Each structure stands twice: as C-alpha cells, then as structure tokens.
Short mmCIF file of C-alpha atoms in Angstrom, two decimals:
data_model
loop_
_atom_site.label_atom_id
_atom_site.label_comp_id
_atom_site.label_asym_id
_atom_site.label_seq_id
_atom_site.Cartn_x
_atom_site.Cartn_y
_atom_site.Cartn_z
CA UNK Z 24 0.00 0.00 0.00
CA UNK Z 25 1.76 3.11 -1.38
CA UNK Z 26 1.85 5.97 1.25
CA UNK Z 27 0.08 8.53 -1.27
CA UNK Z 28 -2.93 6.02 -0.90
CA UNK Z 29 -2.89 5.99 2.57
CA UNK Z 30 -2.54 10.22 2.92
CA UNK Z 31 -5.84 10.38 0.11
CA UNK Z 32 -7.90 7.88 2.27
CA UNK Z 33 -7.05 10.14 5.78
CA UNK Z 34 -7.52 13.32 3.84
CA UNK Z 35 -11.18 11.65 2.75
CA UNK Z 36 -11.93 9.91 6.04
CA UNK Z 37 -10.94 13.57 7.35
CA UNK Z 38 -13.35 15.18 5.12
CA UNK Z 39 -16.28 13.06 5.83
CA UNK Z 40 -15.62 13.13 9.77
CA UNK Z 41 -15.87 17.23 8.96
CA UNK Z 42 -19.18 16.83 7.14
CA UNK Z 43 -20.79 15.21 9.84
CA UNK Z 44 -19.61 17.42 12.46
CA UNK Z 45 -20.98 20.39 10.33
CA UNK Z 46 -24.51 19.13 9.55
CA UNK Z 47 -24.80 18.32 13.32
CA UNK Z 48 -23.76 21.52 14.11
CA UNK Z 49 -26.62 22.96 11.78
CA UNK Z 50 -28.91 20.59 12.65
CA UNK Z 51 -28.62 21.63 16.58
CA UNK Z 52 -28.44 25.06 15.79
CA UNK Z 53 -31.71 24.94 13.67
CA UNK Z 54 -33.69 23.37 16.60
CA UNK Z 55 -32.33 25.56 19.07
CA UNK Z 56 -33.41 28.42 16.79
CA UNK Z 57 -36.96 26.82 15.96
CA UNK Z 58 -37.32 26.41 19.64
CA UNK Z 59 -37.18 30.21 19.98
CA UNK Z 60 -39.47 32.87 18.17
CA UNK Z 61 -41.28 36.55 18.96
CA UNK Z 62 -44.42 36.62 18.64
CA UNK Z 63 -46.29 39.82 18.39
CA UNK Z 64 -50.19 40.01 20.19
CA UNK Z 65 -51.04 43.45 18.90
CA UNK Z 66 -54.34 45.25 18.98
CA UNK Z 67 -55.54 44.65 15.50
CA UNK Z 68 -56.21 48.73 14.68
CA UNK Z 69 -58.74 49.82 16.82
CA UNK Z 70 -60.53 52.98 17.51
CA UNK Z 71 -62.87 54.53 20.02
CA UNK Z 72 -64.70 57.70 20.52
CA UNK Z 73 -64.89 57.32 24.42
CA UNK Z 74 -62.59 58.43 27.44
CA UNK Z 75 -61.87 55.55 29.52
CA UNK Z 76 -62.73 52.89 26.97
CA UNK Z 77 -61.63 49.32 28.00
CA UNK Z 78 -60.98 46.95 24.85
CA UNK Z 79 -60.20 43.03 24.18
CA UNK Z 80 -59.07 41.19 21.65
CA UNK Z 81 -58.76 37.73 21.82
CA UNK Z 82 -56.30 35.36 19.53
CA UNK Z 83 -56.78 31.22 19.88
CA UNK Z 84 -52.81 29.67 20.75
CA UNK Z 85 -53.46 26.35 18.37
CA UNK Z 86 -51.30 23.16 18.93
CA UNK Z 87 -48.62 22.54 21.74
CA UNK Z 88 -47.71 24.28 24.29
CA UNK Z 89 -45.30 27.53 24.24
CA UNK Z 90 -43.80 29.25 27.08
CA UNK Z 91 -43.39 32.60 27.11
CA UNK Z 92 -39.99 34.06 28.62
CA UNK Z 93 -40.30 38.17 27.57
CA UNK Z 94 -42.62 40.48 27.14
CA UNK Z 95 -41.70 44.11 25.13
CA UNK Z 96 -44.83 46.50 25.28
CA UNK Z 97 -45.81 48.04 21.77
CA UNK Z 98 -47.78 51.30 22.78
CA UNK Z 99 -49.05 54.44 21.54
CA UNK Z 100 -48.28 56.89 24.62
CA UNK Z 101 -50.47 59.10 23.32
CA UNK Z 102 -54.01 57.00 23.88
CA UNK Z 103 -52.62 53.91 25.61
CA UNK Z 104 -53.45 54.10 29.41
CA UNK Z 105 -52.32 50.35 30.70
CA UNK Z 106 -52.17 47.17 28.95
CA UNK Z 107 -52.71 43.77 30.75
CA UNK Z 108 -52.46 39.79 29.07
CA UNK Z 109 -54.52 37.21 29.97
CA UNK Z 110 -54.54 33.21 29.24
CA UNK Z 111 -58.76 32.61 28.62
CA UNK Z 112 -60.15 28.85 28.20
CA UNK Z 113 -62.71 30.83 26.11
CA UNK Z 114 -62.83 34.83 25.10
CA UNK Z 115 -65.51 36.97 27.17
CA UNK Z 116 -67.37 37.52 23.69
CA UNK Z 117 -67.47 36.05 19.99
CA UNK Z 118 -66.05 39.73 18.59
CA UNK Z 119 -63.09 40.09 17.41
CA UNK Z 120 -62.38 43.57 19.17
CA UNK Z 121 -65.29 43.83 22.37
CA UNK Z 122 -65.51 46.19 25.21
CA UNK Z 123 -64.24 45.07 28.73
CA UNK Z 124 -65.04 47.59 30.94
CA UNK Z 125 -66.73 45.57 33.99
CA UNK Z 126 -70.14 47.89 33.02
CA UNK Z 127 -73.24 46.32 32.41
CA UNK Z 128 -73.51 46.82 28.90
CA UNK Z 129 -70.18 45.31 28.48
CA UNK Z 130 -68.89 41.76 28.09
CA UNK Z 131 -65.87 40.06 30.12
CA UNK Z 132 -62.55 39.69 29.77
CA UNK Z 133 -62.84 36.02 29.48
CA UNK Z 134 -65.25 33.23 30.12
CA UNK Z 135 -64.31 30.68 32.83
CA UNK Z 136 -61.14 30.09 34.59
CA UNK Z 137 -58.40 32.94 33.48
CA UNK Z 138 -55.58 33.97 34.58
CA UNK Z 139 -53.49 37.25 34.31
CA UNK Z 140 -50.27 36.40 32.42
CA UNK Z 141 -48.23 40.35 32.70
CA UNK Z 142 -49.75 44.15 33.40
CA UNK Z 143 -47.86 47.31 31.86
CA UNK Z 144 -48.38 51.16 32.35
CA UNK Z 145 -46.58 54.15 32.96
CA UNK Z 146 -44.39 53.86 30.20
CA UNK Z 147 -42.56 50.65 32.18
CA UNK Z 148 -39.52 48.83 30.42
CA UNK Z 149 -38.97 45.32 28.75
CA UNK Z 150 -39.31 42.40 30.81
CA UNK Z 151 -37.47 39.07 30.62
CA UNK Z 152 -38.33 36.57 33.00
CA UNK Z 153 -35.55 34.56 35.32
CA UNK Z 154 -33.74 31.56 33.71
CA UNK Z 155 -35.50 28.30 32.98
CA UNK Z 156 -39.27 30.09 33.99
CA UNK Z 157 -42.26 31.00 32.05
CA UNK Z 158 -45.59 30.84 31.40
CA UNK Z 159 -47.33 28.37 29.73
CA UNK Z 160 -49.81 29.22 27.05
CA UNK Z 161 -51.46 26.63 24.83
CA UNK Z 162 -51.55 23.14 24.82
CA UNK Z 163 -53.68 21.79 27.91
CA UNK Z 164 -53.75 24.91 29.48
CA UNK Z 165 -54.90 28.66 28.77
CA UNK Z 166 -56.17 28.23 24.48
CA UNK Z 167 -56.77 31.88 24.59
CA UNK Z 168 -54.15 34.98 24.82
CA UNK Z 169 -56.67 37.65 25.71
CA UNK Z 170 -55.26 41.76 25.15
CA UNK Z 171 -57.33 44.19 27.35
CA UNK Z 172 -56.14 47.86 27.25
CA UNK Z 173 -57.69 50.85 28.41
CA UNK Z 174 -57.67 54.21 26.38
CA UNK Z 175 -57.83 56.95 28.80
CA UNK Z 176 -58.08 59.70 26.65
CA UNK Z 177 -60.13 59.33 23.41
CA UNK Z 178 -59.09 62.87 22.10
CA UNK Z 179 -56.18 61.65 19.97
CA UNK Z 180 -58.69 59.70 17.75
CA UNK Z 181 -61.09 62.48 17.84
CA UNK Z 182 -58.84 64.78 16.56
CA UNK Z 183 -57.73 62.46 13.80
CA UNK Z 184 -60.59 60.47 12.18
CA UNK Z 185 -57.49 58.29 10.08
CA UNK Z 186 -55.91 57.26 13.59
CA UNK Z 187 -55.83 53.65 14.78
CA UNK Z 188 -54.22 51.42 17.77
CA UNK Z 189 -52.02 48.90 17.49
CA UNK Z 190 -50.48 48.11 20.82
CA UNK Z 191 -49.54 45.24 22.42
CA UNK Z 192 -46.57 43.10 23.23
CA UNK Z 193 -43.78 41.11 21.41
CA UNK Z 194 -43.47 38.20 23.31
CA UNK Z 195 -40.40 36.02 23.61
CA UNK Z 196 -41.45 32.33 23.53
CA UNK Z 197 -40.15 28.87 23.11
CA UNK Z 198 -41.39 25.45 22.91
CA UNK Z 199 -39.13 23.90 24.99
CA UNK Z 200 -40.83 23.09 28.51
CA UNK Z 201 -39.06 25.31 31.75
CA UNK Z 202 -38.25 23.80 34.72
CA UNK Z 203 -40.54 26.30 37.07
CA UNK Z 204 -43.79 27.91 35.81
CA UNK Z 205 -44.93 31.72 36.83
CA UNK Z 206 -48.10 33.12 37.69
CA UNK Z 207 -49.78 36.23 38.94
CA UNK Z 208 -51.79 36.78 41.84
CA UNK Z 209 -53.66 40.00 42.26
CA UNK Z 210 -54.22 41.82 45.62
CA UNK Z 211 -57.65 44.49 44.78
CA UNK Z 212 -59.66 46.46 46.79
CA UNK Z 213 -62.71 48.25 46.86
CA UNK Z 214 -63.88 51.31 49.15
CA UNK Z 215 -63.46 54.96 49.00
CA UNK Z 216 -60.93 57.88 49.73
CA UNK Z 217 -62.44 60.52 52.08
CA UNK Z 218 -61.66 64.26 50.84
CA UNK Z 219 -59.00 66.76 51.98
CA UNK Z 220 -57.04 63.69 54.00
CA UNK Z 221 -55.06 60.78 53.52
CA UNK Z 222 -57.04 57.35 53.38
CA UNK Z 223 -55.59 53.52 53.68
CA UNK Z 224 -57.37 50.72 51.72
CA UNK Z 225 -56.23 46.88 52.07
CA UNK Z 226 -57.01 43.63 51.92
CA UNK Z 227 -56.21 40.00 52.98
CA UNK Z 228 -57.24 36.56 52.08
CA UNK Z 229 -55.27 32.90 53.15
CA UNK Z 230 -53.88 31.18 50.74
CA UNK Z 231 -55.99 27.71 50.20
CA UNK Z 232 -53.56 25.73 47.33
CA UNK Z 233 -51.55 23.02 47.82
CA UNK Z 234 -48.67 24.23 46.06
CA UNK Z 235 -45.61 25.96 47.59
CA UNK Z 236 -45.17 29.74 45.51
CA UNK Z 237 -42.55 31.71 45.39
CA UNK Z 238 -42.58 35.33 44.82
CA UNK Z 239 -40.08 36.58 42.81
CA UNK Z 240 -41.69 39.62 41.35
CA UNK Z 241 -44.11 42.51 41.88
CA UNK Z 242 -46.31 45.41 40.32
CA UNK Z 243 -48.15 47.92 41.79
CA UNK Z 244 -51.32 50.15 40.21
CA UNK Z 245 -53.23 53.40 41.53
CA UNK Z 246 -53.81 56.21 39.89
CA UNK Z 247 -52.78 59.58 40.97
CA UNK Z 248 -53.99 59.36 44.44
CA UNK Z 249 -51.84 56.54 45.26
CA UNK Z 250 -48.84 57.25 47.35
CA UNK Z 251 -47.49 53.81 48.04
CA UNK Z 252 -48.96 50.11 47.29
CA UNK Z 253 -47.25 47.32 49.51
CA UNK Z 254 -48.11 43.60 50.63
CA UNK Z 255 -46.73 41.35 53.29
CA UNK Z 256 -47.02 37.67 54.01
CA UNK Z 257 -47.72 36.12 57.56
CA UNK Z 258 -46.10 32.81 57.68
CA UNK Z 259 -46.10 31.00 61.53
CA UNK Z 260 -47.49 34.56 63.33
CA UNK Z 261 -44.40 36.65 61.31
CA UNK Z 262 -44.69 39.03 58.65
CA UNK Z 263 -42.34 39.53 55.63
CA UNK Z 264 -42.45 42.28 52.84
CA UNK Z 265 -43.50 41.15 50.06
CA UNK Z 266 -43.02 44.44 48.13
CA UNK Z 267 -43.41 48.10 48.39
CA UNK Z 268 -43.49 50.54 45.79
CA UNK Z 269 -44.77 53.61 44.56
CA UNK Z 270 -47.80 53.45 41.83
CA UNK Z 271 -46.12 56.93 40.50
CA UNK Z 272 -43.16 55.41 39.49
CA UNK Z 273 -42.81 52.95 36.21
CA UNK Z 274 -45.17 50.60 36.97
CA UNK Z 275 -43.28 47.30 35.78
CA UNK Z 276 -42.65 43.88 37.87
CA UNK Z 277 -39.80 44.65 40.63
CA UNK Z 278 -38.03 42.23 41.91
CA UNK Z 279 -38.90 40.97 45.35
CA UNK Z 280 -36.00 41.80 47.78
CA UNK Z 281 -36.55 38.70 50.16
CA UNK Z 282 -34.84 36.08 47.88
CA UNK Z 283 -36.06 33.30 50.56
CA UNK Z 284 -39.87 34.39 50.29
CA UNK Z 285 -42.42 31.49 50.12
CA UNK Z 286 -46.08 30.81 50.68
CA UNK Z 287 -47.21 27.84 51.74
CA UNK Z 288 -51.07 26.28 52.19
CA UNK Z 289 -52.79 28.19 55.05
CA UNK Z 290 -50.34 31.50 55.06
CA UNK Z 291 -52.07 34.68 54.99
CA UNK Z 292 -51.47 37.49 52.14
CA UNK Z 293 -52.32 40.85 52.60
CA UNK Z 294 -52.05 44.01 50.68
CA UNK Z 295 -52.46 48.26 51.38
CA UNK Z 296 -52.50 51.39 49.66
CA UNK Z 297 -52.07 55.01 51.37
CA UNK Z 298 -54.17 57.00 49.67
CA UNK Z 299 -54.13 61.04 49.44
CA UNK Z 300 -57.04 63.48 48.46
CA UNK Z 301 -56.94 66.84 48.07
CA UNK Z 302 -59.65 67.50 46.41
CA UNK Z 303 -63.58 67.91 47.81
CA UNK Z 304 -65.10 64.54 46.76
CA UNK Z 305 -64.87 61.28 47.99
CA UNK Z 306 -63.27 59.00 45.39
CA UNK Z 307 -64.15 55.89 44.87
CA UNK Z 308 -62.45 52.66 43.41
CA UNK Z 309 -63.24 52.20 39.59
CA UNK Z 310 -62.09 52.22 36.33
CA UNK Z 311 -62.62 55.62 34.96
CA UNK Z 312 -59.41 58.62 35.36
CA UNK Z 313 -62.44 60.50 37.73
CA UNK Z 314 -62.03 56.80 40.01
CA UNK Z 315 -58.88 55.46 41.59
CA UNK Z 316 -57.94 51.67 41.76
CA UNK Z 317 -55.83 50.12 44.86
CA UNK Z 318 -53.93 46.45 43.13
CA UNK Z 319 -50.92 44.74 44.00
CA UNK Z 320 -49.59 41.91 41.53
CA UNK Z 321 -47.38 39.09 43.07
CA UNK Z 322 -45.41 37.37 40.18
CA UNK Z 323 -45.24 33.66 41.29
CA UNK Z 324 -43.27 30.78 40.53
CA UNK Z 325 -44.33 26.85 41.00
CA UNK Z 326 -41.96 23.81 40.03
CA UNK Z 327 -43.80 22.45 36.77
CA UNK Z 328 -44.95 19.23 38.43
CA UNK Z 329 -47.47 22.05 40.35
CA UNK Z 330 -48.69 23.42 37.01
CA UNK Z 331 -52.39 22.76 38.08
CA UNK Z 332 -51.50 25.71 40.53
CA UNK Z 333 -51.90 27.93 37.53
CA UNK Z 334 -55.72 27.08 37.10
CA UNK Z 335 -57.04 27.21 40.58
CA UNK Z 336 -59.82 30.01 40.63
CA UNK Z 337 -59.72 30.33 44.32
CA UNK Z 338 -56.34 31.03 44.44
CA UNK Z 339 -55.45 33.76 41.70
CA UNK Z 340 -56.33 36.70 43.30
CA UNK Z 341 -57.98 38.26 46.44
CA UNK Z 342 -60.75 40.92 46.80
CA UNK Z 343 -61.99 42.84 50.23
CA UNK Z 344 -64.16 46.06 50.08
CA UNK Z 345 -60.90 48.20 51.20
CA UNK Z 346 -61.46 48.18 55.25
CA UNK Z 347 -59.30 50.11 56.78
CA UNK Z 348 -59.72 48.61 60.26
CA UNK Z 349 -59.21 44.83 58.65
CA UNK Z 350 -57.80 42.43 62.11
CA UNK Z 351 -54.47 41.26 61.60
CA UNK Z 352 -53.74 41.09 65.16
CA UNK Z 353 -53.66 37.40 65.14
CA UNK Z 354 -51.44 36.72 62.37
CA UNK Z 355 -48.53 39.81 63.34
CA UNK Z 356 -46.11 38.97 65.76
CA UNK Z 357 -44.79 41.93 66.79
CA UNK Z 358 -41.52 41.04 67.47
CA UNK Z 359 -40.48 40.23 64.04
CA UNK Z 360 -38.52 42.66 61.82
CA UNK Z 361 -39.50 42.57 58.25
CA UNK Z 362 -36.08 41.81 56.95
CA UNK Z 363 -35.87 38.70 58.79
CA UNK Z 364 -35.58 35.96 55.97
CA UNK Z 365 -35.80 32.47 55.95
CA UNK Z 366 -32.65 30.20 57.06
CA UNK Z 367 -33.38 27.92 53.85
CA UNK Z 368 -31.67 29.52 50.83
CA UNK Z 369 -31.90 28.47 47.43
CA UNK Z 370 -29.87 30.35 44.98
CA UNK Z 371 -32.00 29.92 41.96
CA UNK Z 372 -34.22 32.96 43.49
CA UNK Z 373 -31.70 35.39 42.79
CA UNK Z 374 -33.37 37.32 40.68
#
C-alpha cells in the first residue's frame, strides 16, 4: 500500500468526519433556533370615541404548548393608558375587538377560569423573566391569549378620524418546557378615599392551594392618588415584605427583595395602599381617570410538576371592600422585623 494512498484515504476519512460534524452543528443550531421565536399580540387597529374605553381582543394559541420568557410593550403613549395579558379557556365575547369595561352593557374579559399572564403602564420597560421560567400558554392549558387595554383619553382619535391602535406586546417564547412555571396573583380592593385627607385601603385573604409559591416579582397600580402600594405575608405569626413601591413610578414587575420568600397552604397574604385626596369629593375605586384603583400583583413561581396551581380560581387573586380597620392582630407577631428571611436559601431565586 503506497503511502500517497494511505494520505488520500485520511484526507477523505478527514473530510467526511468534517461533514458530519458540520450538519450536526446545523442541525442543533436549527432546533435551538426553531425552539425560539417573537411573537407579536397586537391590537388589531382599533378605535374609540370614548374616554376611559376598555378593549379586548382575543387570539386562539393552536397546537402545543409555548412558554413565554419576555414580554416588550408596543404602545401608543399618546391613547394607551395600561395594557394587561390574559390566558382565557374561552374569550368573554365572539367579537373580534369587544368592550371590557366591567359595566353592564359590556362583556368580560374572558369566560371561565383565566388567569393574568403580565400588566404594563406608565411607560414601564422590557421584561425578561428569570432563567428556565415561564408561562405556559397553549396546549392543555390557557387556548386563549386575551389583550385588554384601556384608552384613557379618546381625544387623539377624535382629533384624527385616520388614527388607529395597534399596541400590544412582542413576546419572547419557546417550545421547549421550563423547569418552574410563573403566575400572577392579584391583591384588589374596593372602598373609597375621604376628601381633603389621607385614606388607607387593604385587603387579605389565606392562601388555600396546595402548592408551595414563590414570589419573585411585583407590580403595583393606583392612579394619581396613590402614594405607596405594599403587601406582606404572615407565615407561623411573622410578617415579611413582600413588596413596596410607589404606583407613580414605572409601573413594571420589581423584583422581590426577600430572595427566601415562600407561601405555603394556610399562610395569609395581605395588601395596602395610602391613599391622598386633596380635592372635595370622595373617590371611589373604579375604572374611569375620575375613580382610583388600589392592586398589588405578586409574580409567582411553581416547580412544573405544580402546574395545576396555575388554574385554581380560588387562588389567583384576592378581593376585600378596602377596610381600613381589617384584624391582623392574630397573624402579626410583633416582634419580628420585616427583613428577617428564611434560614433555607436556594440560589436559583436570585433574581
């Protein structure tokens, strides 16, 4: 066997070794890429000739499952009050674009069990959700990603008959499964601010799942009245801060500071706003600019094996007429200092 041979058939073997290498290298870096895609859920031009009009527009998720893992808001600043994404089993009406005020002559947001997927106002950033966590859209779960945003001010269409809305999000999603699966659990209240003083609405409910959650994130939401939104957890006769936060600020998720924070079956939730009125009327809770609204949103994680956390009604959100004199007094142990955290650390929750 001459040694030319013998160099041709390494260079070939070589070659072929080289090819392989390559298509599995495209191959890999085509499903990682198809396992990846934006997606933009966009009001599909809309217009209205009323102040504090309330719209939805509903789009079906067909086939598997996808996971969503950013959300960028698409808005108009100039008509686009507050923005807030929902997973439906079903759409609150057969329209394509309906009104979702809450009023009588209106129809819901959805129909059946929902669940609010991400909230947006004040001109708040992107947001891109901790490693390996999302939420799941699709599939068995939530068919329906429902778009509900609120147009303040209908003067910008008024003035310009050829004027439409197209806001929304571009979503970051993949169809690969994450390890731990987020939800949101809204704190609101009802009740009224007195005039020409300061006024403090809250509510609490206990938490009645069987899943552990862990907070990782928050959002608050008052109008101009609103001074500061906050919520605290009573685990074992001890309170810990949730989160605290100004509703005049960007109102985006913040991070929750307690990196240890978790509720478990039985704990107790509550949330307050400190109200301030200046003006001669009592205000009350609503949805118009002339009302004011008191909510807290607790971003939530669950390992996926507790994914039926995401679709228990009775544990989404929690609603009180605003008493000011609510009776904590049995869950608040004094004693304890708000920073106090949790001996128990798991890194992951670094957010």
């Amino acid at each position: 066997m001459s040694l030319s041979w013998m160099a041709s058939a390494s260079c070939m073997s070589n070659w072929r070794i080289s090819t392989v290498l390559w298509l599995i290298a495209t191959v890999t870096r085509s499903v990682i890429q198809a396992a990846k895609f934006d997606y933009e859920f966009r009001m599909p031009g809309v217009r209205t000739q009323k102040d504090d009009a309330y719209l939805c527009y509903g789009e079906l998720i067909d086939g598997n499952t996808s996971y969503i893992t950013g959300f960028k808001p698409i808005h108009d600043e100039e008509v686009t009050h507050h923005m807030i994404l929902f997973g439906c089993n079903e759409p609150g009406s057969e329209e394509k674009v309906w009104s979702c005020d809450g009023g009588p002559m209106s129809d819901p947001v959805c129909k059946g069990t929902f669940t609010i997927i991400f909230s947006w106002a004040m001109n708040a950033p992107s947001f891109t959700m901790p490693p390996d966590t999302s939420f799941p859209i699709g599939g068995d779960g939530y068919k329906y990603l429902v778009l509900q945003v609120h147009y303040k001010d209908a003067s910008a269409f008024q003035n310009a008959p050829e004027k439409k809305d197209t806001s929304g999000w571009k979503l970051s999603m993949q169809t690969t499964p994450t390890k731990y699966l987020a939800g949101v659990y809204l704190f609101v209240t009802d009740g009224q601010i007195e005039p020409n003083g300061d006024t403090t609405v809250q509510v609490a409910c206990r938490y009645t799942g069987s899943a552990v959650l862990h907070p990782i994130a928050f959002r608050v939401h008052a109008h101009s009245h609103g001074v500061v939104n906050e919520a605290f957890l009573f685990h074992n006769g001890k309170r810990y801060l949730i989160g605290s936060k100004s509703p005049q600020e960007k109102q985006t998720f913040y991070p929750v500071e307690n990196k240890t924070l978790t509720v478990h079956p039985d704990d107790v939730m509550m949330a307050r706003c400190n109200m301030t009125n200046q003006e001669n009327r009592v205000i009350y809770m609503g949805n118009t600019r002339m009302d004011e609204m008191c909510n807290f949103y607790m971003m939530y994680v669950v390992d996926s094996a507790d994914a039926a956390q995401l679709h228990d009604r009775y544990n989404q959100q929690c609603f009180s007429d605003g008493n000011e004199n609510l009776n904590l007094s049995s869950f608040i142990d004094e004693s304890q200092d708000e920073s106090d955290v949790d001996e128990d650390y798991d890194p992951y929750w670094e957010f």
